[in-house]
Amino acid sequence: MSRETQIDNWLSATFRYIEKVVLIGVGGLTLVGIGQVIWGIADHGEVRLEDLLLMFIFIEILAMTNVYFVKRAVPFTFPMFIAVTALSRLIVLQGKNIAPENLIYESGAILLVSLAILVVRASERFGGEDPVEVKEPPEQRD
């Protein structure tokens, strides 16, 4: 095995481990965020819709992290689901005193992202091409 191949294998393994550490960090910080939301619910003594929507965002982030651990790739629709939930939360948080056109723009954004999710899902199902898989390099033993 050439020296260049050894360096490439070492760098690939190093980046895989760094990637896993960062993903564990994302998962851990997401759990901290969920804990903060629960603490806030206990602090103000009621469950509000904005708290539940924020919890859904955190759950979707955890699911996206889990899928990345399992498949080594994140389906493009996961961040789009997070965007829909975040836009919904934005509408809920703004209350009744917002300009009507802002509500139309934000709901239009939700509609566009939802349509994009449908297009992506349909292209994955009926596109005829297999999704690209990230393959691990074979483990090298000295």
mmCIF file of C-alpha atoms in Angstrom:
data_model
loop_
_atom_site.group_PDB
_atom_site.id
_atom_site.type_symbol
_atom_site.label_atom_id
_atom_site.label_comp_id
_atom_site.label_asym_id
_atom_site.label_seq_id
_atom_site.Cartn_x
_atom_site.Cartn_y
_atom_site.Cartn_z
ATOM 1 C CA MET A 1 0.000 0.000 0.000
ATOM 2 C CA SER A 2 1.388 3.370 -0.980
ATOM 3 C CA ARG A 3 2.139 6.111 1.489
ATOM 4 C CA GLU A 4 -0.507 8.327 -0.140
ATOM 5 C CA THR A 5 -3.184 5.637 0.309
ATOM 6 C CA GLN A 6 -2.237 5.256 3.974
ATOM 7 C CA ILE A 7 -2.541 9.011 4.517
ATOM 8 C CA ASP A 8 -5.895 9.076 2.696
ATOM 9 C CA ASN A 9 -7.225 6.216 4.841
ATOM 10 C CA TRP A 10 -5.985 7.872 8.032
ATOM 11 C CA LEU A 11 -7.563 11.223 7.097
ATOM 12 C CA SER A 12 -10.837 9.539 6.135
ATOM 13 C CA ALA A 13 -11.013 7.711 9.474
ATOM 14 C CA THR A 14 -10.111 10.895 11.357
ATOM 15 C CA PHE A 15 -12.868 12.886 9.675
ATOM 16 C CA ARG A 16 -15.394 10.088 10.276
ATOM 17 C CA TYR A 17 -14.641 10.212 14.010
ATOM 18 C CA ILE A 18 -14.792 14.016 14.076
ATOM 19 C CA GLU A 19 -18.133 13.811 12.286
ATOM 20 C CA LYS A 20 -19.456 11.400 14.932
ATOM 21 C CA VAL A 21 -18.255 13.619 17.779
ATOM 22 C CA VAL A 22 -19.977 16.661 16.248
ATOM 23 C CA LEU A 23 -23.191 14.655 15.721
ATOM 24 C CA ILE A 24 -23.098 13.550 19.352
ATOM 25 C CA GLY A 25 -22.673 17.225 20.268
ATOM 26 C CA VAL A 26 -25.677 18.204 18.148
ATOM 27 C CA GLY A 27 -27.754 15.466 19.780
ATOM 28 C CA GLY A 28 -26.613 16.478 23.255
ATOM 29 C CA LEU A 29 -27.330 20.158 22.689
ATOM 30 C CA THR A 30 -30.737 19.246 21.273
ATOM 31 C CA LEU A 31 -31.498 17.347 24.475
ATOM 32 C CA VAL A 32 -30.392 20.414 26.458
ATOM 33 C CA GLY A 33 -32.802 22.513 24.381
ATOM 34 C CA ILE A 34 -35.646 20.082 25.074
ATOM 35 C CA GLY A 35 -34.804 20.283 28.773
ATOM 36 C CA GLN A 36 -34.909 24.087 28.626
ATOM 37 C CA VAL A 37 -38.348 24.011 26.977
ATOM 38 C CA ILE A 38 -39.626 21.610 29.644
ATOM 39 C CA TRP A 39 -38.116 23.817 32.355
ATOM 40 C CA GLY A 40 -39.825 26.845 30.786
ATOM 41 C CA ILE A 41 -43.171 25.019 30.742
ATOM 42 C CA ALA A 42 -42.771 24.180 34.421
ATOM 43 C CA ASP A 43 -41.687 27.763 35.150
ATOM 44 C CA HIS A 44 -44.683 29.490 33.542
ATOM 45 C CA GLY A 45 -47.090 26.736 34.557
ATOM 46 C CA GLU A 46 -48.769 26.084 31.233
ATOM 47 C CA VAL A 47 -48.109 24.309 27.960
ATOM 48 C CA ARG A 48 -48.304 26.725 25.046
ATOM 49 C CA LEU A 49 -48.503 25.892 21.359
ATOM 50 C CA GLU A 50 -45.171 27.622 20.717
ATOM 51 C CA ASP A 51 -43.516 25.299 23.262
ATOM 52 C CA LEU A 52 -44.919 22.221 21.522
ATOM 53 C CA LEU A 53 -43.803 23.451 18.097
ATOM 54 C CA LEU A 54 -40.318 24.095 19.443
ATOM 55 C CA MET A 55 -40.282 20.562 20.872
ATOM 56 C CA PHE A 56 -41.217 19.227 17.415
ATOM 57 C CA ILE A 57 -38.292 21.137 15.908
ATOM 58 C CA PHE A 58 -35.977 19.562 18.463
ATOM 59 C CA ILE A 59 -37.429 16.094 17.809
ATOM 60 C CA GLU A 60 -36.915 16.555 14.076
ATOM 61 C CA ILE A 61 -33.290 17.559 14.683
ATOM 62 C CA LEU A 62 -32.792 14.417 16.791
ATOM 63 C CA ALA A 63 -34.386 12.296 14.059
ATOM 64 C CA MET A 64 -32.171 13.910 11.424
ATOM 65 C CA THR A 65 -29.091 13.211 13.564
ATOM 66 C CA ASN A 66 -30.160 9.600 14.045
ATOM 67 C CA VAL A 67 -30.751 9.087 10.322
ATOM 68 C CA TYR A 68 -27.301 10.482 9.597
ATOM 69 C CA PHE A 69 -25.734 7.999 12.040
ATOM 70 C CA VAL A 70 -27.589 5.104 10.423
ATOM 71 C CA LYS A 71 -27.387 5.992 6.713
ATOM 72 C CA ARG A 72 -24.415 8.429 6.615
ATOM 73 C CA ALA A 73 -26.624 10.830 4.651
ATOM 74 C CA VAL A 74 -29.597 13.023 5.510
ATOM 75 C CA PRO A 75 -32.611 13.017 3.217
ATOM 76 C CA PHE A 76 -33.145 16.514 1.867
ATOM 77 C CA THR A 77 -36.694 16.534 3.231
ATOM 78 C CA PHE A 78 -35.665 16.507 6.913
ATOM 79 C CA PRO A 79 -34.424 20.121 6.955
ATOM 80 C CA MET A 80 -37.504 21.045 4.939
ATOM 81 C CA PHE A 81 -39.781 19.582 7.627
ATOM 82 C CA ILE A 82 -37.879 21.623 10.192
ATOM 83 C CA ALA A 83 -38.425 24.731 8.041
ATOM 84 C CA VAL A 84 -42.196 24.131 7.879
ATOM 85 C CA THR A 85 -42.371 23.695 11.649
ATOM 86 C CA ALA A 86 -40.220 26.796 12.222
ATOM 87 C CA LEU A 87 -42.394 28.890 9.902
ATOM 88 C CA SER A 88 -45.518 27.628 11.676
ATOM 89 C CA ARG A 89 -43.975 28.566 15.003
ATOM 90 C CA LEU A 90 -43.137 32.018 13.646
ATOM 91 C CA ILE A 91 -46.784 32.579 12.676
ATOM 92 C CA VAL A 92 -47.963 31.432 16.113
ATOM 93 C CA LEU A 93 -45.469 33.666 17.954
ATOM 94 C CA GLN A 94 -46.346 36.812 16.010
ATOM 95 C CA GLY A 95 -49.838 36.972 17.375
ATOM 96 C CA LYS A 96 -52.738 38.929 15.977
ATOM 97 C CA ASN A 97 -51.087 42.319 15.564
ATOM 98 C CA ILE A 98 -49.062 41.548 12.436
ATOM 99 C CA ALA A 99 -49.610 42.950 8.991
ATOM 100 C CA PRO A 100 -51.898 40.670 6.965
ATOM 101 C CA GLU A 101 -49.464 40.535 4.050
ATOM 102 C CA ASN A 102 -46.787 39.086 6.350
ATOM 103 C CA LEU A 103 -49.153 36.255 7.243
ATOM 104 C CA ILE A 104 -49.771 35.637 3.539
ATOM 105 C CA TYR A 105 -46.014 35.610 2.813
ATOM 106 C CA GLU A 106 -45.272 33.226 5.669
ATOM 107 C CA SER A 107 -48.133 30.870 4.830
ATOM 108 C CA GLY A 108 -47.047 31.034 1.185
ATOM 109 C CA ALA A 109 -43.547 30.006 2.278
ATOM 110 C CA ILE A 110 -45.036 27.037 4.144
ATOM 111 C CA LEU A 111 -46.975 26.084 1.014
ATOM 112 C CA LEU A 112 -43.870 26.367 -1.197
ATOM 113 C CA VAL A 113 -41.720 24.281 1.148
ATOM 114 C CA SER A 114 -44.508 21.689 1.443
ATOM 115 C CA LEU A 115 -44.793 21.485 -2.339
ATOM 116 C CA ALA A 116 -41.019 21.131 -2.562
ATOM 117 C CA ILE A 117 -41.199 18.213 -0.114
ATOM 118 C CA LEU A 118 -43.811 16.562 -2.340
ATOM 119 C CA VAL A 119 -41.662 17.085 -5.440
ATOM 120 C CA VAL A 120 -38.549 15.693 -3.755
ATOM 121 C CA ARG A 121 -40.432 12.689 -2.385
ATOM 122 C CA ALA A 122 -42.040 11.993 -5.767
ATOM 123 C CA SER A 123 -38.704 12.266 -7.555
ATOM 124 C CA GLU A 124 -37.154 9.833 -5.063
ATOM 125 C CA ARG A 125 -40.001 7.375 -5.525
ATOM 126 C CA PHE A 126 -40.542 7.624 -9.285
ATOM 127 C CA GLY A 127 -37.196 8.954 -10.474
ATOM 128 C CA GLY A 128 -35.862 5.521 -11.324
ATOM 129 C CA GLU A 129 -32.416 6.258 -9.925
ATOM 130 C CA ASP A 130 -31.130 4.815 -6.705
ATOM 131 C CA PRO A 131 -30.132 7.393 -4.107
ATOM 132 C CA VAL A 132 -26.404 7.914 -3.802
ATOM 133 C CA GLU A 133 -24.958 5.900 -0.977
ATOM 134 C CA VAL A 134 -21.850 6.913 0.885
ATOM 135 C CA LYS A 135 -19.645 3.863 1.135
ATOM 136 C CA GLU A 136 -17.065 3.400 3.811
ATOM 137 C CA PRO A 137 -13.558 2.696 2.619
ATOM 138 C CA PRO A 138 -12.371 -0.793 3.566
ATOM 139 C CA GLU A 139 -10.592 -0.927 6.874
ATOM 140 C CA GLN A 140 -6.877 -1.224 6.399
ATOM 141 C CA ARG A 141 -4.852 -3.349 8.768
ATOM 142 C CA ASP A 142 -1.130 -3.118 9.036
#
